[in-house]
Amino acid sequence: MSLQKTSSSRVFVELVPWADRGQENNLVSGGETLPGLRRPLSAQGQTSTREVHVSGTAEVSASPDRAQVAVLVSSTKEAAAEAKKSVCRRLDYITQSLQQQGLQSENITVTKDIRRVENAYHMEAEVCITFTEFGKMQNICNFLVEKLDSSVVISQPQFYHTPGSVENLRRQACLVAVENAWRKAQEVCNLVGQTLGKPLLIKEEEMKEWEDQIDDHQSSRLSSLLTIQQKIKSATIHTASKVFITFEVKGKEKKKKHL
């Protein structure tokens, strides 16, 4: 999974407590406030929190982590037993070859179907193979094409993401956006001579996802013409996250003088 950080963030800073500014024009003689308003805080009792508000964005991307290939074996014979024998002979060869290449049984699914076609019997068997290593997938498909006759059809690989990988991508986008926002807030506080405190609010405002798909009106016609790398690229998912964070702002810590 590749992560691509973006540094675009909007920063809004408020270093003066809002409560003080709201009372500034409401004082009357003797230090009293207008009816219904709170009294101004004394210098010793003032505890209003100064804050820095930051919105940050990030974009991450991930290539598909799974691919599925279907191998179709068929035979039409006058006798049902002959059709079964023809299909099962090639089916056994395919499954044995897959096991010799190190594929686990949970990644191989076999379905069989036999039916009458006029005065004959037609049998089909489909082997669905799930790959996590795309290089091994290409080697196995090339091997089967070379060893089996034209009655065996191998489909184009279909690339996809597992639910866990998509959820991890969303989480990574949010975390990178939070990190970008934190860095910006840190730089702002350093610039104005303040110290960044703890976060008071972290909110994800927006989450977007999209794929590098080709044009819809060309996808069906061009899908079979794409190379493996082009198929992987077209199935790559991009996720963008936007977060809003409020941090506490502290005064610059003074260094103690040593006697």
PDB file of N, CA and C in Angstrom, residues 190-242:
ATOM      1  N   ASN A 190       4.738  27.983  16.819  1.00  0.00           N
ATOM      2  CA  ASN A 190       6.153  28.371  16.855  1.00  0.00           C
ATOM      3  C   ASN A 190       6.352  29.751  16.261  1.00  0.00           C
ATOM      4  N   LEU A 191       5.590  30.046  15.199  1.00  0.00           N
ATOM      5  CA  LEU A 191       5.736  31.328  14.521  1.00  0.00           C
ATOM      6  C   LEU A 191       5.320  32.504  15.409  1.00  0.00           C
ATOM      7  N   VAL A 192       4.279  32.319  16.205  1.00  0.00           N
ATOM      8  CA  VAL A 192       3.769  33.412  17.043  1.00  0.00           C
ATOM      9  C   VAL A 192       4.249  33.321  18.485  1.00  0.00           C
ATOM     10  N   GLY A 193       5.233  32.468  18.733  1.00  0.00           N
ATOM     11  CA  GLY A 193       5.835  32.421  20.058  1.00  0.00           C
ATOM     12  C   GLY A 193       4.978  31.754  21.109  1.00  0.00           C
ATOM     13  N   GLN A 194       4.195  30.752  20.734  1.00  0.00           N
ATOM     14  CA  GLN A 194       3.355  30.048  21.678  1.00  0.00           C
ATOM     15  C   GLN A 194       3.701  28.557  21.665  1.00  0.00           C
ATOM     16  N   THR A 195       3.114  27.824  22.617  1.00  0.00           N
ATOM     17  CA  THR A 195       3.341  26.383  22.722  1.00  0.00           C
ATOM     18  C   THR A 195       2.043  25.644  22.435  1.00  0.00           C
ATOM     19  N   LEU A 196       2.113  24.662  21.548  1.00  0.00           N
ATOM     20  CA  LEU A 196       0.917  23.892  21.203  1.00  0.00           C
ATOM     21  C   LEU A 196       0.582  22.928  22.332  1.00  0.00           C
ATOM     22  N   GLY A 197      -0.689  22.943  22.767  1.00  0.00           N
ATOM     23  CA  GLY A 197      -1.135  22.069  23.842  1.00  0.00           C
ATOM     24  C   GLY A 197      -1.847  20.834  23.327  1.00  0.00           C
ATOM     25  N   LYS A 198      -2.692  20.264  24.170  1.00  0.00           N
ATOM     26  CA  LYS A 198      -3.394  19.035  23.839  1.00  0.00           C
ATOM     27  C   LYS A 198      -4.554  19.304  22.875  1.00  0.00           C
ATOM     28  N   PRO A 199      -4.990  18.307  22.109  1.00  0.00           N
ATOM     29  CA  PRO A 199      -6.153  18.489  21.225  1.00  0.00           C
ATOM     30  C   PRO A 199      -7.441  18.529  22.051  1.00  0.00           C
ATOM     31  N   LEU A 200      -8.317  19.464  21.711  1.00  0.00           N
ATOM     32  CA  LEU A 200      -9.606  19.593  22.385  1.00  0.00           C
ATOM     33  C   LEU A 200     -10.736  18.990  21.554  1.00  0.00           C
ATOM     34  N   LEU A 201     -10.562  18.952  20.231  1.00  0.00           N
ATOM     35  CA  LEU A 201     -11.584  18.412  19.339  1.00  0.00           C
ATOM     36  C   LEU A 201     -10.923  17.880  18.077  1.00  0.00           C
ATOM     37  N   ILE A 202     -11.281  16.662  17.677  1.00  0.00           N
ATOM     38  CA  ILE A 202     -10.822  16.081  16.409  1.00  0.00           C
ATOM     39  C   ILE A 202     -12.055  15.563  15.682  1.00  0.00           C
ATOM     40  N   LYS A 203     -12.284  16.094  14.478  1.00  0.00           N
ATOM     41  CA  LYS A 203     -13.487  15.740  13.729  1.00  0.00           C
ATOM     42  C   LYS A 203     -13.134  15.501  12.263  1.00  0.00           C
ATOM     43  N   GLU A 204     -13.550  14.340  11.751  1.00  0.00           N
ATOM     44  CA  GLU A 204     -13.380  14.082  10.321  1.00  0.00           C
ATOM     45  C   GLU A 204     -14.592  14.654   9.593  1.00  0.00           C
ATOM     46  N   GLU A 205     -14.345  15.648   8.750  1.00  0.00           N
ATOM     47  CA  GLU A 205     -15.436  16.353   8.094  1.00  0.00           C
ATOM     48  C   GLU A 205     -15.842  15.726   6.772  1.00  0.00           C
ATOM     49  N   GLU A 206     -14.900  15.072   6.098  1.00  0.00           N
ATOM     50  CA  GLU A 206     -15.206  14.566   4.748  1.00  0.00           C
ATOM     51  C   GLU A 206     -14.319  13.371   4.422  1.00  0.00           C
ATOM     52  N   MET A 207     -14.904  12.388   3.705  1.00  0.00           N
ATOM     53  CA  MET A 207     -14.165  11.222   3.237  1.00  0.00           C
ATOM     54  C   MET A 207     -14.615  10.912   1.812  1.00  0.00           C
ATOM     55  N   LYS A 208     -13.656  10.824   0.884  1.00  0.00           N
ATOM     56  CA  LYS A 208     -13.968  10.544  -0.514  1.00  0.00           C
ATOM     57  C   LYS A 208     -13.167   9.330  -0.980  1.00  0.00           C
ATOM     58  N   GLU A 209     -13.761   8.548  -1.909  1.00  0.00           N
ATOM     59  CA  GLU A 209     -13.091   7.401  -2.518  1.00  0.00           C
ATOM     60  C   GLU A 209     -13.372   7.370  -4.014  1.00  0.00           C
ATOM     61  N   TRP A 210     -12.371   6.962  -4.786  1.00  0.00           N
ATOM     62  CA  TRP A 210     -12.574   6.817  -6.225  1.00  0.00           C
ATOM     63  C   TRP A 210     -11.512   5.869  -6.797  1.00  0.00           C
ATOM     64  N   GLU A 211     -11.785   5.358  -7.990  1.00  0.00           N
ATOM     65  CA  GLU A 211     -10.864   4.462  -8.684  1.00  0.00           C
ATOM     66  C   GLU A 211     -10.402   5.095  -9.982  1.00  0.00           C
ATOM     67  N   ASP A 212      -9.274   4.595 -10.498  1.00  0.00           N
ATOM     68  CA  ASP A 212      -8.740   5.081 -11.778  1.00  0.00           C
ATOM     69  C   ASP A 212      -9.412   4.345 -12.928  1.00  0.00           C
ATOM     70  N   GLN A 213     -10.730   4.463 -13.022  1.00  0.00           N
ATOM     71  CA  GLN A 213     -11.464   3.750 -14.062  1.00  0.00           C
ATOM     72  C   GLN A 213     -11.350   4.470 -15.405  1.00  0.00           C
ATOM     73  N   ILE A 214     -11.377   3.664 -16.484  1.00  0.00           N
ATOM     74  CA  ILE A 214     -11.419   4.250 -17.819  1.00  0.00           C
ATOM     75  C   ILE A 214     -12.839   4.710 -18.103  1.00  0.00           C
ATOM     76  N   ASP A 215     -13.042   5.423 -19.177  1.00  0.00           N
ATOM     77  CA  ASP A 215     -14.371   5.947 -19.514  1.00  0.00           C
ATOM     78  C   ASP A 215     -15.393   4.815 -19.587  1.00  0.00           C
ATOM     79  N   ASP A 216     -16.604   5.096 -19.063  1.00  0.00           N
ATOM     80  CA  ASP A 216     -17.645   4.076 -18.999  1.00  0.00           C
ATOM     81  C   ASP A 216     -18.013   3.513 -20.371  1.00  0.00           C
ATOM     82  N   HIS A 217     -18.114   4.388 -21.393  1.00  0.00           N
ATOM     83  CA  HIS A 217     -18.539   3.911 -22.704  1.00  0.00           C
ATOM     84  C   HIS A 217     -17.451   3.103 -23.410  1.00  0.00           C
ATOM     85  N   GLN A 218     -16.211   3.156 -22.875  1.00  0.00           N
ATOM     86  CA  GLN A 218     -15.124   2.387 -23.468  1.00  0.00           C
ATOM     87  C   GLN A 218     -14.714   1.197 -22.611  1.00  0.00           C
ATOM     88  N   SER A 219     -15.205   1.143 -21.371  1.00  0.00           N
ATOM     89  CA  SER A 219     -14.715   0.142 -20.422  1.00  0.00           C
ATOM     90  C   SER A 219     -14.985  -1.283 -20.902  1.00  0.00           C
ATOM     91  N   SER A 220     -16.208  -1.564 -21.367  1.00  0.00           N
ATOM     92  CA  SER A 220     -16.545  -2.920 -21.784  1.00  0.00           C
ATOM     93  C   SER A 220     -15.766  -3.336 -23.024  1.00  0.00           C
ATOM     94  N   ARG A 221     -15.536  -2.387 -23.917  1.00  0.00           N
ATOM     95  CA  ARG A 221     -14.838  -2.708 -25.173  1.00  0.00           C
ATOM     96  C   ARG A 221     -13.335  -2.837 -24.972  1.00  0.00           C
ATOM     97  N   LEU A 222     -12.770  -2.036 -24.060  1.00  0.00           N
ATOM     98  CA  LEU A 222     -11.326  -2.007 -23.892  1.00  0.00           C
ATOM     99  C   LEU A 222     -10.833  -2.889 -22.764  1.00  0.00           C
ATOM    100  N   SER A 223     -11.744  -3.408 -21.923  1.00  0.00           N
ATOM    101  CA  SER A 223     -11.318  -4.168 -20.755  1.00  0.00           C
ATOM    102  C   SER A 223     -10.451  -5.359 -21.141  1.00  0.00           C
ATOM    103  N   SER A 224     -10.844  -6.073 -22.190  1.00  0.00           N
ATOM    104  CA  SER A 224     -10.085  -7.253 -22.602  1.00  0.00           C
ATOM    105  C   SER A 224      -8.757  -6.896 -23.269  1.00  0.00           C
ATOM    106  N   LEU A 225      -8.594  -5.629 -23.652  1.00  0.00           N
ATOM    107  CA  LEU A 225      -7.368  -5.208 -24.329  1.00  0.00           C
ATOM    108  C   LEU A 225      -6.328  -4.638 -23.378  1.00  0.00           C
ATOM    109  N   LEU A 226      -6.716  -4.416 -22.122  1.00  0.00           N
ATOM    110  CA  LEU A 226      -5.791  -3.836 -21.161  1.00  0.00           C
ATOM    111  C   LEU A 226      -4.742  -4.848 -20.729  1.00  0.00           C
ATOM    112  N   THR A 227      -3.530  -4.377 -20.480  1.00  0.00           N
ATOM    113  CA  THR A 227      -2.484  -5.245 -19.940  1.00  0.00           C
ATOM    114  C   THR A 227      -2.735  -5.473 -18.447  1.00  0.00           C
ATOM    115  N   ILE A 228      -1.975  -6.389 -17.868  1.00  0.00           N
ATOM    116  CA  ILE A 228      -2.126  -6.678 -16.439  1.00  0.00           C
ATOM    117  C   ILE A 228      -1.870  -5.423 -15.611  1.00  0.00           C
ATOM    118  N   GLN A 229      -0.809  -4.695 -15.932  1.00  0.00           N
ATOM    119  CA  GLN A 229      -0.487  -3.490 -15.174  1.00  0.00           C
ATOM    120  C   GLN A 229      -1.569  -2.422 -15.332  1.00  0.00           C
ATOM    121  N   GLN A 230      -2.150  -2.319 -16.517  1.00  0.00           N
ATOM    122  CA  GLN A 230      -3.235  -1.358 -16.725  1.00  0.00           C
ATOM    123  C   GLN A 230      -4.478  -1.753 -15.935  1.00  0.00           C
ATOM    124  N   LYS A 231      -4.743  -3.061 -15.852  1.00  0.00           N
ATOM    125  CA  LYS A 231      -5.882  -3.525 -15.058  1.00  0.00           C
ATOM    126  C   LYS A 231      -5.676  -3.227 -13.575  1.00  0.00           C
ATOM    127  N   ILE A 232      -4.448  -3.418 -13.104  1.00  0.00           N
ATOM    128  CA  ILE A 232      -4.149  -3.122 -11.700  1.00  0.00           C
ATOM    129  C   ILE A 232      -4.323  -1.638 -11.421  1.00  0.00           C
ATOM    130  N   LYS A 233      -3.846  -0.812 -12.349  1.00  0.00           N
ATOM    131  CA  LYS A 233      -3.965   0.631 -12.163  1.00  0.00           C
ATOM    132  C   LYS A 233      -5.426   1.078 -12.158  1.00  0.00           C
ATOM    133  N   SER A 234      -6.230   0.487 -13.055  1.00  0.00           N
ATOM    134  CA  SER A 234      -7.636   0.887 -13.129  1.00  0.00           C
ATOM    135  C   SER A 234      -8.418   0.463 -11.892  1.00  0.00           C
ATOM    136  N   ALA A 235      -7.911  -0.540 -11.158  1.00  0.00           N
ATOM    137  CA  ALA A 235      -8.584  -1.007  -9.945  1.00  0.00           C
ATOM    138  C   ALA A 235      -8.010  -0.390  -8.676  1.00  0.00           C
ATOM    139  N   THR A 236      -7.027   0.505  -8.830  1.00  0.00           N
ATOM    140  CA  THR A 236      -6.430   1.160  -7.661  1.00  0.00           C
ATOM    141  C   THR A 236      -7.431   2.131  -7.031  1.00  0.00           C
ATOM    142  N   ILE A 237      -7.555   2.072  -5.717  1.00  0.00           N
ATOM    143  CA  ILE A 237      -8.480   2.927  -4.985  1.00  0.00           C
ATOM    144  C   ILE A 237      -7.720   4.097  -4.361  1.00  0.00           C
ATOM    145  N   HIS A 238      -8.307   5.287  -4.473  1.00  0.00           N
ATOM    146  CA  HIS A 238      -7.780   6.490  -3.824  1.00  0.00           C
ATOM    147  C   HIS A 238      -8.780   6.934  -2.759  1.00  0.00           C
ATOM    148  N   THR A 239      -8.265   7.338  -1.612  1.00  0.00           N
ATOM    149  CA  THR A 239      -9.104   7.816  -0.524  1.00  0.00           C
ATOM    150  C   THR A 239      -8.563   9.140  -0.015  1.00  0.00           C
ATOM    151  N   ALA A 240      -9.444  10.138   0.116  1.00  0.00           N
ATOM    152  CA  ALA A 240      -9.070  11.455   0.630  1.00  0.00           C
ATOM    153  C   ALA A 240      -9.879  11.746   1.884  1.00  0.00           C
ATOM    154  N   SER A 241      -9.206  12.317   2.876  1.00  0.00           N
ATOM    155  CA  SER A 241      -9.852  12.636   4.147  1.00  0.00           C
ATOM    156  C   SER A 241      -9.571  14.100   4.502  1.00  0.00           C
ATOM    157  N   LYS A 242     -10.569  14.754   5.089  1.00  0.00           N
ATOM    158  CA  LYS A 242     -10.428  16.118   5.587  1.00  0.00           C
ATOM    159  C   LYS A 242     -10.847  16.140   7.050  1.00  0.00           C
TER     160      LYS A 242
END
